[in-house]
Amino acid sequence: MSAPLRLSEQLREAIEEEVATGRLKPGTHLDEQELAERFGVSRTPIRETLSLLAGEGLVEIRPRRGAVVATLSPQRLVEMFEVMAELEAMCARLAARRAKDSELGRLQDLHTRCAQAAQAQDPDAYFYANEDFHQAIYAASHNDYLTEQAGALQRKLRPYRRLQLRVRNRMQRSLQEHAAVLESIRAAEPEQAALQLRNHVVVQGDRFADLLAEMRQFEESPVSP
């Protein structure tokens, strides 16, 4: 049984989720007092939480302005997705060599969840199932350090990976790519699994243009209460 999360870690997860879902958009000022009142805590754990988020790169601490949700430049975003693609390719390569039958079964279950969400045209359900699918590949690599690094970068990119799912037909294409990755891992084909997962994650060409278009709409659109 896992140990309970510290308050600052619980708050970090809650604020991460608000960034990923768009409630807290890039450039938003994070007022310590407002956050403390909203979460029903003192300012001390909020300050600790903002420090954790700054360490992850999700928050920037700016002179005279305090904490704001980080805004990534297009070039920085491309660079991060390039690194993410290589980390995940390594995970897939190792998973194809090391995955246990139980882990293959979990990957199949998560792929089914993704398929159900895509069939229902539910991008939120797909986002969470997709996230679990990728994390299951990290775990199946049986390399704890690699899993930690991939997970850390995945957290930084959560809002942008979520935005990609707004692009027309992206869920269905993502599902097809998942199927190919899963088949290569199941068939113990390390290089093929790595290639397929790298191509699935990297954002280039039309995919990058589509993501930038979604980012503009995301930043301009009002947030639902």
PDB file of N, CA, C and O in Angstrom, residues 36-96:
ATOM      1  N   ALA A  36      -4.972  29.498  -1.078  1.00  0.00           N
ATOM      2  CA  ALA A  36      -5.125  28.999   0.289  1.00  0.00           C
ATOM      3  C   ALA A  36      -6.596  28.961   0.685  1.00  0.00           C
ATOM      4  O   ALA A  36      -7.083  27.986   1.276  1.00  0.00           O
ATOM      5  N   GLU A  37      -7.322  30.014   0.345  1.00  0.00           N
ATOM      6  CA  GLU A  37      -8.751  30.062   0.682  1.00  0.00           C
ATOM      7  C   GLU A  37      -9.531  29.019  -0.110  1.00  0.00           C
ATOM      8  O   GLU A  37     -10.431  28.355   0.424  1.00  0.00           O
ATOM      9  N   ARG A  38      -9.188  28.856  -1.377  1.00  0.00           N
ATOM     10  CA  ARG A  38      -9.929  27.915  -2.219  1.00  0.00           C
ATOM     11  C   ARG A  38      -9.731  26.476  -1.770  1.00  0.00           C
ATOM     12  O   ARG A  38     -10.669  25.676  -1.794  1.00  0.00           O
ATOM     13  N   PHE A  39      -8.496  26.139  -1.351  1.00  0.00           N
ATOM     14  CA  PHE A  39      -8.220  24.768  -0.931  1.00  0.00           C
ATOM     15  C   PHE A  39      -8.376  24.556   0.574  1.00  0.00           C
ATOM     16  O   PHE A  39      -8.211  23.441   1.057  1.00  0.00           O
ATOM     17  N   GLY A  40      -8.694  25.628   1.302  1.00  0.00           N
ATOM     18  CA  GLY A  40      -8.922  25.500   2.738  1.00  0.00           C
ATOM     19  C   GLY A  40      -7.676  25.163   3.531  1.00  0.00           C
ATOM     20  O   GLY A  40      -7.721  24.361   4.469  1.00  0.00           O
ATOM     21  N   VAL A  41      -6.548  25.779   3.155  1.00  0.00           N
ATOM     22  CA  VAL A  41      -5.277  25.526   3.848  1.00  0.00           C
ATOM     23  C   VAL A  41      -4.611  26.870   4.140  1.00  0.00           C
ATOM     24  O   VAL A  41      -5.088  27.922   3.706  1.00  0.00           O
ATOM     25  N   SER A  42      -3.488  26.810   4.887  1.00  0.00           N
ATOM     26  CA  SER A  42      -2.719  28.024   5.129  1.00  0.00           C
ATOM     27  C   SER A  42      -1.842  28.329   3.915  1.00  0.00           C
ATOM     28  O   SER A  42      -1.737  27.524   2.981  1.00  0.00           O
ATOM     29  N   ARG A  43      -1.186  29.479   3.961  1.00  0.00           N
ATOM     30  CA  ARG A  43      -0.344  29.854   2.828  1.00  0.00           C
ATOM     31  C   ARG A  43       0.958  29.053   2.772  1.00  0.00           C
ATOM     32  O   ARG A  43       1.568  28.938   1.706  1.00  0.00           O
ATOM     33  N   THR A  44       1.369  28.462   3.906  1.00  0.00           N
ATOM     34  CA  THR A  44       2.647  27.730   3.935  1.00  0.00           C
ATOM     35  C   THR A  44       2.658  26.546   2.975  1.00  0.00           C
ATOM     36  O   THR A  44       3.576  26.423   2.145  1.00  0.00           O
ATOM     37  N   PRO A  45       1.669  25.620   3.029  1.00  0.00           N
ATOM     38  CA  PRO A  45       1.701  24.517   2.048  1.00  0.00           C
ATOM     39  C   PRO A  45       1.503  24.993   0.614  1.00  0.00           C
ATOM     40  O   PRO A  45       2.011  24.367  -0.324  1.00  0.00           O
ATOM     41  N   ILE A  46       0.786  26.111   0.417  1.00  0.00           N
ATOM     42  CA  ILE A  46       0.640  26.662  -0.934  1.00  0.00           C
ATOM     43  C   ILE A  46       1.997  27.118  -1.450  1.00  0.00           C
ATOM     44  O   ILE A  46       2.378  26.850  -2.599  1.00  0.00           O
ATOM     45  N   ARG A  47       2.761  27.780  -0.567  1.00  0.00           N
ATOM     46  CA  ARG A  47       4.096  28.245  -0.969  1.00  0.00           C
ATOM     47  C   ARG A  47       4.989  27.049  -1.315  1.00  0.00           C
ATOM     48  O   ARG A  47       5.734  27.082  -2.300  1.00  0.00           O
ATOM     49  N   GLU A  48       4.913  25.983  -0.505  1.00  0.00           N
ATOM     50  CA  GLU A  48       5.689  24.773  -0.777  1.00  0.00           C
ATOM     51  C   GLU A  48       5.268  24.151  -2.113  1.00  0.00           C
ATOM     52  O   GLU A  48       6.105  23.691  -2.887  1.00  0.00           O
ATOM     53  N   THR A  49       3.965  24.159  -2.355  1.00  0.00           N
ATOM     54  CA  THR A  49       3.435  23.578  -3.594  1.00  0.00           C
ATOM     55  C   THR A  49       3.921  24.344  -4.809  1.00  0.00           C
ATOM     56  O   THR A  49       4.335  23.747  -5.816  1.00  0.00           O
ATOM     57  N   LEU A  50       3.881  25.656  -4.740  1.00  0.00           N
ATOM     58  CA  LEU A  50       4.331  26.470  -5.873  1.00  0.00           C
ATOM     59  C   LEU A  50       5.818  26.257  -6.133  1.00  0.00           C
ATOM     60  O   LEU A  50       6.264  26.266  -7.286  1.00  0.00           O
ATOM     61  N   SER A  51       6.572  26.024  -5.059  1.00  0.00           N
ATOM     62  CA  SER A  51       7.996  25.735  -5.224  1.00  0.00           C
ATOM     63  C   SER A  51       8.193  24.399  -5.934  1.00  0.00           C
ATOM     64  O   SER A  51       9.051  24.275  -6.819  1.00  0.00           O
ATOM     65  N   LEU A  52       7.387  23.386  -5.565  1.00  0.00           N
ATOM     66  CA  LEU A  52       7.449  22.088  -6.245  1.00  0.00           C
ATOM     67  C   LEU A  52       7.111  22.230  -7.724  1.00  0.00           C
ATOM     68  O   LEU A  52       7.783  21.668  -8.588  1.00  0.00           O
ATOM     69  N   LEU A  53       6.053  22.993  -8.018  1.00  0.00           N
ATOM     70  CA  LEU A  53       5.623  23.174  -9.400  1.00  0.00           C
ATOM     71  C   LEU A  53       6.654  23.958 -10.203  1.00  0.00           C
ATOM     72  O   LEU A  53       6.835  23.715 -11.398  1.00  0.00           O
ATOM     73  N   ALA A  54       7.336  24.898  -9.553  1.00  0.00           N
ATOM     74  CA  ALA A  54       8.400  25.639 -10.231  1.00  0.00           C
ATOM     75  C   ALA A  54       9.548  24.696 -10.572  1.00  0.00           C
ATOM     76  O   ALA A  54      10.147  24.792 -11.649  1.00  0.00           O
ATOM     77  N   GLY A  55       9.844  23.762  -9.659  1.00  0.00           N
ATOM     78  CA  GLY A  55      10.886  22.778  -9.919  1.00  0.00           C
ATOM     79  C   GLY A  55      10.553  21.879 -11.094  1.00  0.00           C
ATOM     80  O   GLY A  55      11.449  21.411 -11.810  1.00  0.00           O
ATOM     81  N   GLU A  56       9.258  21.623 -11.313  1.00  0.00           N
ATOM     82  CA  GLU A  56       8.812  20.794 -12.434  1.00  0.00           C
ATOM     83  C   GLU A  56       8.752  21.577 -13.735  1.00  0.00           C
ATOM     84  O   GLU A  56       8.617  21.000 -14.816  1.00  0.00           O
ATOM     85  N   GLY A  57       8.776  22.915 -13.645  1.00  0.00           N
ATOM     86  CA  GLY A  57       8.677  23.725 -14.850  1.00  0.00           C
ATOM     87  C   GLY A  57       7.254  24.115 -15.217  1.00  0.00           C
ATOM     88  O   GLY A  57       7.037  24.760 -16.244  1.00  0.00           O
ATOM     89  N   LEU A  58       6.267  23.754 -14.381  1.00  0.00           N
ATOM     90  CA  LEU A  58       4.881  24.119 -14.671  1.00  0.00           C
ATOM     91  C   LEU A  58       4.563  25.536 -14.216  1.00  0.00           C
ATOM     92  O   LEU A  58       3.589  26.139 -14.679  1.00  0.00           O
ATOM     93  N   VAL A  59       5.353  26.054 -13.289  1.00  0.00           N
ATOM     94  CA  VAL A  59       5.137  27.385 -12.729  1.00  0.00           C
ATOM     95  C   VAL A  59       6.447  28.160 -12.808  1.00  0.00           C
ATOM     96  O   VAL A  59       7.521  27.575 -12.677  1.00  0.00           O
ATOM     97  N   GLU A  60       6.334  29.456 -13.047  1.00  0.00           N
ATOM     98  CA  GLU A  60       7.501  30.333 -13.024  1.00  0.00           C
ATOM     99  C   GLU A  60       7.334  31.324 -11.878  1.00  0.00           C
ATOM    100  O   GLU A  60       6.232  31.850 -11.658  1.00  0.00           O
ATOM    101  N   ILE A  61       8.408  31.551 -11.130  1.00  0.00           N
ATOM    102  CA  ILE A  61       8.399  32.551 -10.057  1.00  0.00           C
ATOM    103  C   ILE A  61       9.059  33.805 -10.618  1.00  0.00           C
ATOM    104  O   ILE A  61      10.247  33.801 -10.930  1.00  0.00           O
ATOM    105  N   ARG A  62       8.254  34.882 -10.758  1.00  0.00           N
ATOM    106  CA  ARG A  62       8.755  36.091 -11.402  1.00  0.00           C
ATOM    107  C   ARG A  62       8.894  37.219 -10.391  1.00  0.00           C
ATOM    108  O   ARG A  62       8.035  37.380  -9.526  1.00  0.00           O
ATOM    109  N   PRO A  63       9.960  38.017 -10.499  1.00  0.00           N
ATOM    110  CA  PRO A  63      10.140  39.148  -9.583  1.00  0.00           C
ATOM    111  C   PRO A  63       8.951  40.104  -9.633  1.00  0.00           C
ATOM    112  O   PRO A  63       8.447  40.426 -10.710  1.00  0.00           O
ATOM    113  N   ARG A  64       8.481  40.511  -8.472  1.00  0.00           N
ATOM    114  CA  ARG A  64       7.398  41.485  -8.288  1.00  0.00           C
ATOM    115  C   ARG A  64       6.035  40.987  -8.763  1.00  0.00           C
ATOM    116  O   ARG A  64       5.038  41.650  -8.554  1.00  0.00           O
ATOM    117  N   ARG A  65       5.998  39.818  -9.430  1.00  0.00           N
ATOM    118  CA  ARG A  65       4.707  39.293  -9.856  1.00  0.00           C
ATOM    119  C   ARG A  65       4.351  38.002  -9.139  1.00  0.00           C
ATOM    120  O   ARG A  65       3.206  37.608  -9.067  1.00  0.00           O
ATOM    121  N   GLY A  66       5.349  37.329  -8.611  1.00  0.00           N
ATOM    122  CA  GLY A  66       5.092  36.072  -7.921  1.00  0.00           C
ATOM    123  C   GLY A  66       4.979  34.914  -8.899  1.00  0.00           C
ATOM    124  O   GLY A  66       5.591  34.914  -9.964  1.00  0.00           O
ATOM    125  N   ALA A  67       4.174  33.931  -8.540  1.00  0.00           N
ATOM    126  CA  ALA A  67       4.059  32.701  -9.335  1.00  0.00           C
ATOM    127  C   ALA A  67       3.033  32.858 -10.453  1.00  0.00           C
ATOM    128  O   ALA A  67       1.944  33.387 -10.237  1.00  0.00           O
ATOM    129  N   VAL A  68       3.392  32.369 -11.644  1.00  0.00           N
ATOM    130  CA  VAL A  68       2.468  32.338 -12.774  1.00  0.00           C
ATOM    131  C   VAL A  68       2.593  30.980 -13.447  1.00  0.00           C
ATOM    132  O   VAL A  68       3.640  30.328 -13.385  1.00  0.00           O
ATOM    133  N   VAL A  69       1.514  30.539 -14.086  1.00  0.00           N
ATOM    134  CA  VAL A  69       1.560  29.302 -14.853  1.00  0.00           C
ATOM    135  C   VAL A  69       2.497  29.512 -16.035  1.00  0.00           C
ATOM    136  O   VAL A  69       2.403  30.505 -16.755  1.00  0.00           O
ATOM    137  N   ALA A  70       3.430  28.584 -16.211  1.00  0.00           N
ATOM    138  CA  ALA A  70       4.457  28.734 -17.252  1.00  0.00           C
ATOM    139  C   ALA A  70       3.842  28.749 -18.644  1.00  0.00           C
ATOM    140  O   ALA A  70       2.869  28.046 -18.920  1.00  0.00           O
ATOM    141  N   THR A  71       4.423  29.565 -19.492  1.00  0.00           N
ATOM    142  CA  THR A  71       4.056  29.613 -20.900  1.00  0.00           C
ATOM    143  C   THR A  71       5.245  29.135 -21.710  1.00  0.00           C
ATOM    144  O   THR A  71       6.348  29.664 -21.580  1.00  0.00           O
ATOM    145  N   LEU A  72       5.035  28.116 -22.536  1.00  0.00           N
ATOM    146  CA  LEU A  72       6.126  27.574 -23.338  1.00  0.00           C
ATOM    147  C   LEU A  72       6.142  28.215 -24.720  1.00  0.00           C
ATOM    148  O   LEU A  72       5.098  28.364 -25.349  1.00  0.00           O
ATOM    149  N   SER A  73       7.326  28.569 -25.178  1.00  0.00           N
ATOM    150  CA  SER A  73       7.459  29.045 -26.555  1.00  0.00           C
ATOM    151  C   SER A  73       7.312  27.860 -27.499  1.00  0.00           C
ATOM    152  O   SER A  73       7.554  26.707 -27.115  1.00  0.00           O
ATOM    153  N   PRO A  74       6.921  28.114 -28.754  1.00  0.00           N
ATOM    154  CA  PRO A  74       6.829  27.006 -29.717  1.00  0.00           C
ATOM    155  C   PRO A  74       8.114  26.211 -29.833  1.00  0.00           C
ATOM    156  O   PRO A  74       8.087  24.971 -29.894  1.00  0.00           O
ATOM    157  N   GLN A  75       9.266  26.893 -29.849  1.00  0.00           N
ATOM    158  CA  GLN A  75      10.545  26.181 -29.975  1.00  0.00           C
ATOM    159  C   GLN A  75      10.771  25.284 -28.769  1.00  0.00           C
ATOM    160  O   GLN A  75      11.196  24.129 -28.903  1.00  0.00           O
ATOM    161  N   ARG A  76      10.479  25.805 -27.570  1.00  0.00           N
ATOM    162  CA  ARG A  76      10.663  25.013 -26.353  1.00  0.00           C
ATOM    163  C   ARG A  76       9.739  23.798 -26.353  1.00  0.00           C
ATOM    164  O   ARG A  76      10.135  22.705 -25.937  1.00  0.00           O
ATOM    165  N   LEU A  77       8.532  24.000 -26.833  1.00  0.00           N
ATOM    166  CA  LEU A  77       7.562  22.906 -26.874  1.00  0.00           C
ATOM    167  C   LEU A  77       8.040  21.782 -27.791  1.00  0.00           C
ATOM    168  O   LEU A  77       7.974  20.603 -27.436  1.00  0.00           O
ATOM    169  N   VAL A  78       8.551  22.155 -28.966  1.00  0.00           N
ATOM    170  CA  VAL A  78       9.082  21.157 -29.898  1.00  0.00           C
ATOM    171  C   VAL A  78      10.231  20.392 -29.255  1.00  0.00           C
ATOM    172  O   VAL A  78      10.310  19.156 -29.331  1.00  0.00           O
ATOM    173  N   GLU A  79      11.130  21.118 -28.588  1.00  0.00           N
ATOM    174  CA  GLU A  79      12.278  20.477 -27.950  1.00  0.00           C
ATOM    175  C   GLU A  79      11.830  19.479 -26.890  1.00  0.00           C
ATOM    176  O   GLU A  79      12.370  18.368 -26.780  1.00  0.00           O
ATOM    177  N   MET A  80      10.834  19.875 -26.098  1.00  0.00           N
ATOM    178  CA  MET A  80      10.357  18.985 -25.031  1.00  0.00           C
ATOM    179  C   MET A  80       9.687  17.742 -25.604  1.00  0.00           C
ATOM    180  O   MET A  80       9.886  16.631 -25.100  1.00  0.00           O
ATOM    181  N   PHE A  81       8.913  17.911 -26.672  1.00  0.00           N
ATOM    182  CA  PHE A  81       8.280  16.745 -27.294  1.00  0.00           C
ATOM    183  C   PHE A  81       9.327  15.831 -27.940  1.00  0.00           C
ATOM    184  O   PHE A  81       9.166  14.604 -27.953  1.00  0.00           O
ATOM    185  N   GLU A  82      10.394  16.415 -28.471  1.00  0.00           N
ATOM    186  CA  GLU A  82      11.467  15.583 -29.029  1.00  0.00           C
ATOM    187  C   GLU A  82      12.097  14.708 -27.948  1.00  0.00           C
ATOM    188  O   GLU A  82      12.335  13.504 -28.154  1.00  0.00           O
ATOM    189  N   VAL A  83      12.363  15.307 -26.792  1.00  0.00           N
ATOM    190  CA  VAL A  83      12.948  14.540 -25.688  1.00  0.00           C
ATOM    191  C   VAL A  83      11.943  13.513 -25.165  1.00  0.00           C
ATOM    192  O   VAL A  83      12.303  12.360 -24.880  1.00  0.00           O
ATOM    193  N   MET A  84      10.679  13.925 -25.062  1.00  0.00           N
ATOM    194  CA  MET A  84       9.642  13.004 -24.595  1.00  0.00           C
ATOM    195  C   MET A  84       9.564  11.790 -25.516  1.00  0.00           C
ATOM    196  O   MET A  84       9.444  10.647 -25.055  1.00  0.00           O
ATOM    197  N   ALA A  85       9.629  12.022 -26.815  1.00  0.00           N
ATOM    198  CA  ALA A  85       9.544  10.928 -27.781  1.00  0.00           C
ATOM    199  C   ALA A  85      10.701   9.949 -27.608  1.00  0.00           C
ATOM    200  O   ALA A  85      10.513   8.730 -27.702  1.00  0.00           O
ATOM    201  N   GLU A  86      11.904  10.473 -27.341  1.00  0.00           N
ATOM    202  CA  GLU A  86      13.053   9.589 -27.166  1.00  0.00           C
ATOM    203  C   GLU A  86      12.960   8.804 -25.858  1.00  0.00           C
ATOM    204  O   GLU A  86      13.288   7.610 -25.811  1.00  0.00           O
ATOM    205  N   LEU A  87      12.515   9.455 -24.788  1.00  0.00           N
ATOM    206  CA  LEU A  87      12.350   8.752 -23.516  1.00  0.00           C
ATOM    207  C   LEU A  87      11.312   7.638 -23.641  1.00  0.00           C
ATOM    208  O   LEU A  87      11.514   6.513 -23.154  1.00  0.00           O
ATOM    209  N   GLU A  88      10.217   7.943 -24.297  1.00  0.00           N
ATOM    210  CA  GLU A  88       9.165   6.933 -24.432  1.00  0.00           C
ATOM    211  C   GLU A  88       9.605   5.813 -25.378  1.00  0.00           C
ATOM    212  O   GLU A  88       9.231   4.655 -25.184  1.00  0.00           O
ATOM    213  N   ALA A  89      10.394   6.152 -26.387  1.00  0.00           N
ATOM    214  CA  ALA A  89      10.919   5.108 -27.273  1.00  0.00           C
ATOM    215  C   ALA A  89      11.801   4.140 -26.491  1.00  0.00           C
ATOM    216  O   ALA A  89      11.738   2.916 -26.688  1.00  0.00           O
ATOM    217  N   MET A  90      12.611   4.683 -25.580  1.00  0.00           N
ATOM    218  CA  MET A  90      13.439   3.825 -24.732  1.00  0.00           C
ATOM    219  C   MET A  90      12.569   2.926 -23.858  1.00  0.00           C
ATOM    220  O   MET A  90      12.852   1.733 -23.690  1.00  0.00           O
ATOM    221  N   CYS A  91      11.503   3.496 -23.306  1.00  0.00           N
ATOM    222  CA  CYS A  91      10.587   2.703 -22.482  1.00  0.00           C
ATOM    223  C   CYS A  91       9.974   1.565 -23.298  1.00  0.00           C
ATOM    224  O   CYS A  91       9.884   0.415 -22.832  1.00  0.00           O
ATOM    225  N   ALA A  92       9.547   1.865 -24.501  1.00  0.00           N
ATOM    226  CA  ALA A  92       8.923   0.844 -25.352  1.00  0.00           C
ATOM    227  C   ALA A  92       9.921  -0.243 -25.726  1.00  0.00           C
ATOM    228  O   ALA A  92       9.593  -1.433 -25.740  1.00  0.00           O
ATOM    229  N   ARG A  93      11.150   0.158 -26.045  1.00  0.00           N
ATOM    230  CA  ARG A  93      12.183  -0.819 -26.402  1.00  0.00           C
ATOM    231  C   ARG A  93      12.416  -1.802 -25.247  1.00  0.00           C
ATOM    232  O   ARG A  93      12.464  -3.017 -25.448  1.00  0.00           O
ATOM    233  N   LEU A  94      12.532  -1.263 -24.033  1.00  0.00           N
ATOM    234  CA  LEU A  94      12.769  -2.125 -22.874  1.00  0.00           C
ATOM    235  C   LEU A  94      11.529  -2.944 -22.523  1.00  0.00           C
ATOM    236  O   LEU A  94      11.640  -4.110 -22.128  1.00  0.00           O
ATOM    237  N   ALA A  95      10.351  -2.329 -22.678  1.00  0.00           N
ATOM    238  CA  ALA A  95       9.115  -3.058 -22.382  1.00  0.00           C
ATOM    239  C   ALA A  95       8.952  -4.255 -23.310  1.00  0.00           C
ATOM    240  O   ALA A  95       8.469  -5.315 -22.894  1.00  0.00           O
ATOM    241  N   ALA A  96       9.350  -4.105 -24.570  1.00  0.00           N
ATOM    242  CA  ALA A  96       9.241  -5.218 -25.526  1.00  0.00           C
ATOM    243  C   ALA A  96      10.145  -6.375 -25.127  1.00  0.00           C
ATOM    244  O   ALA A  96       9.884  -7.523 -25.479  1.00  0.00           O
TER     245      ALA A  96
END
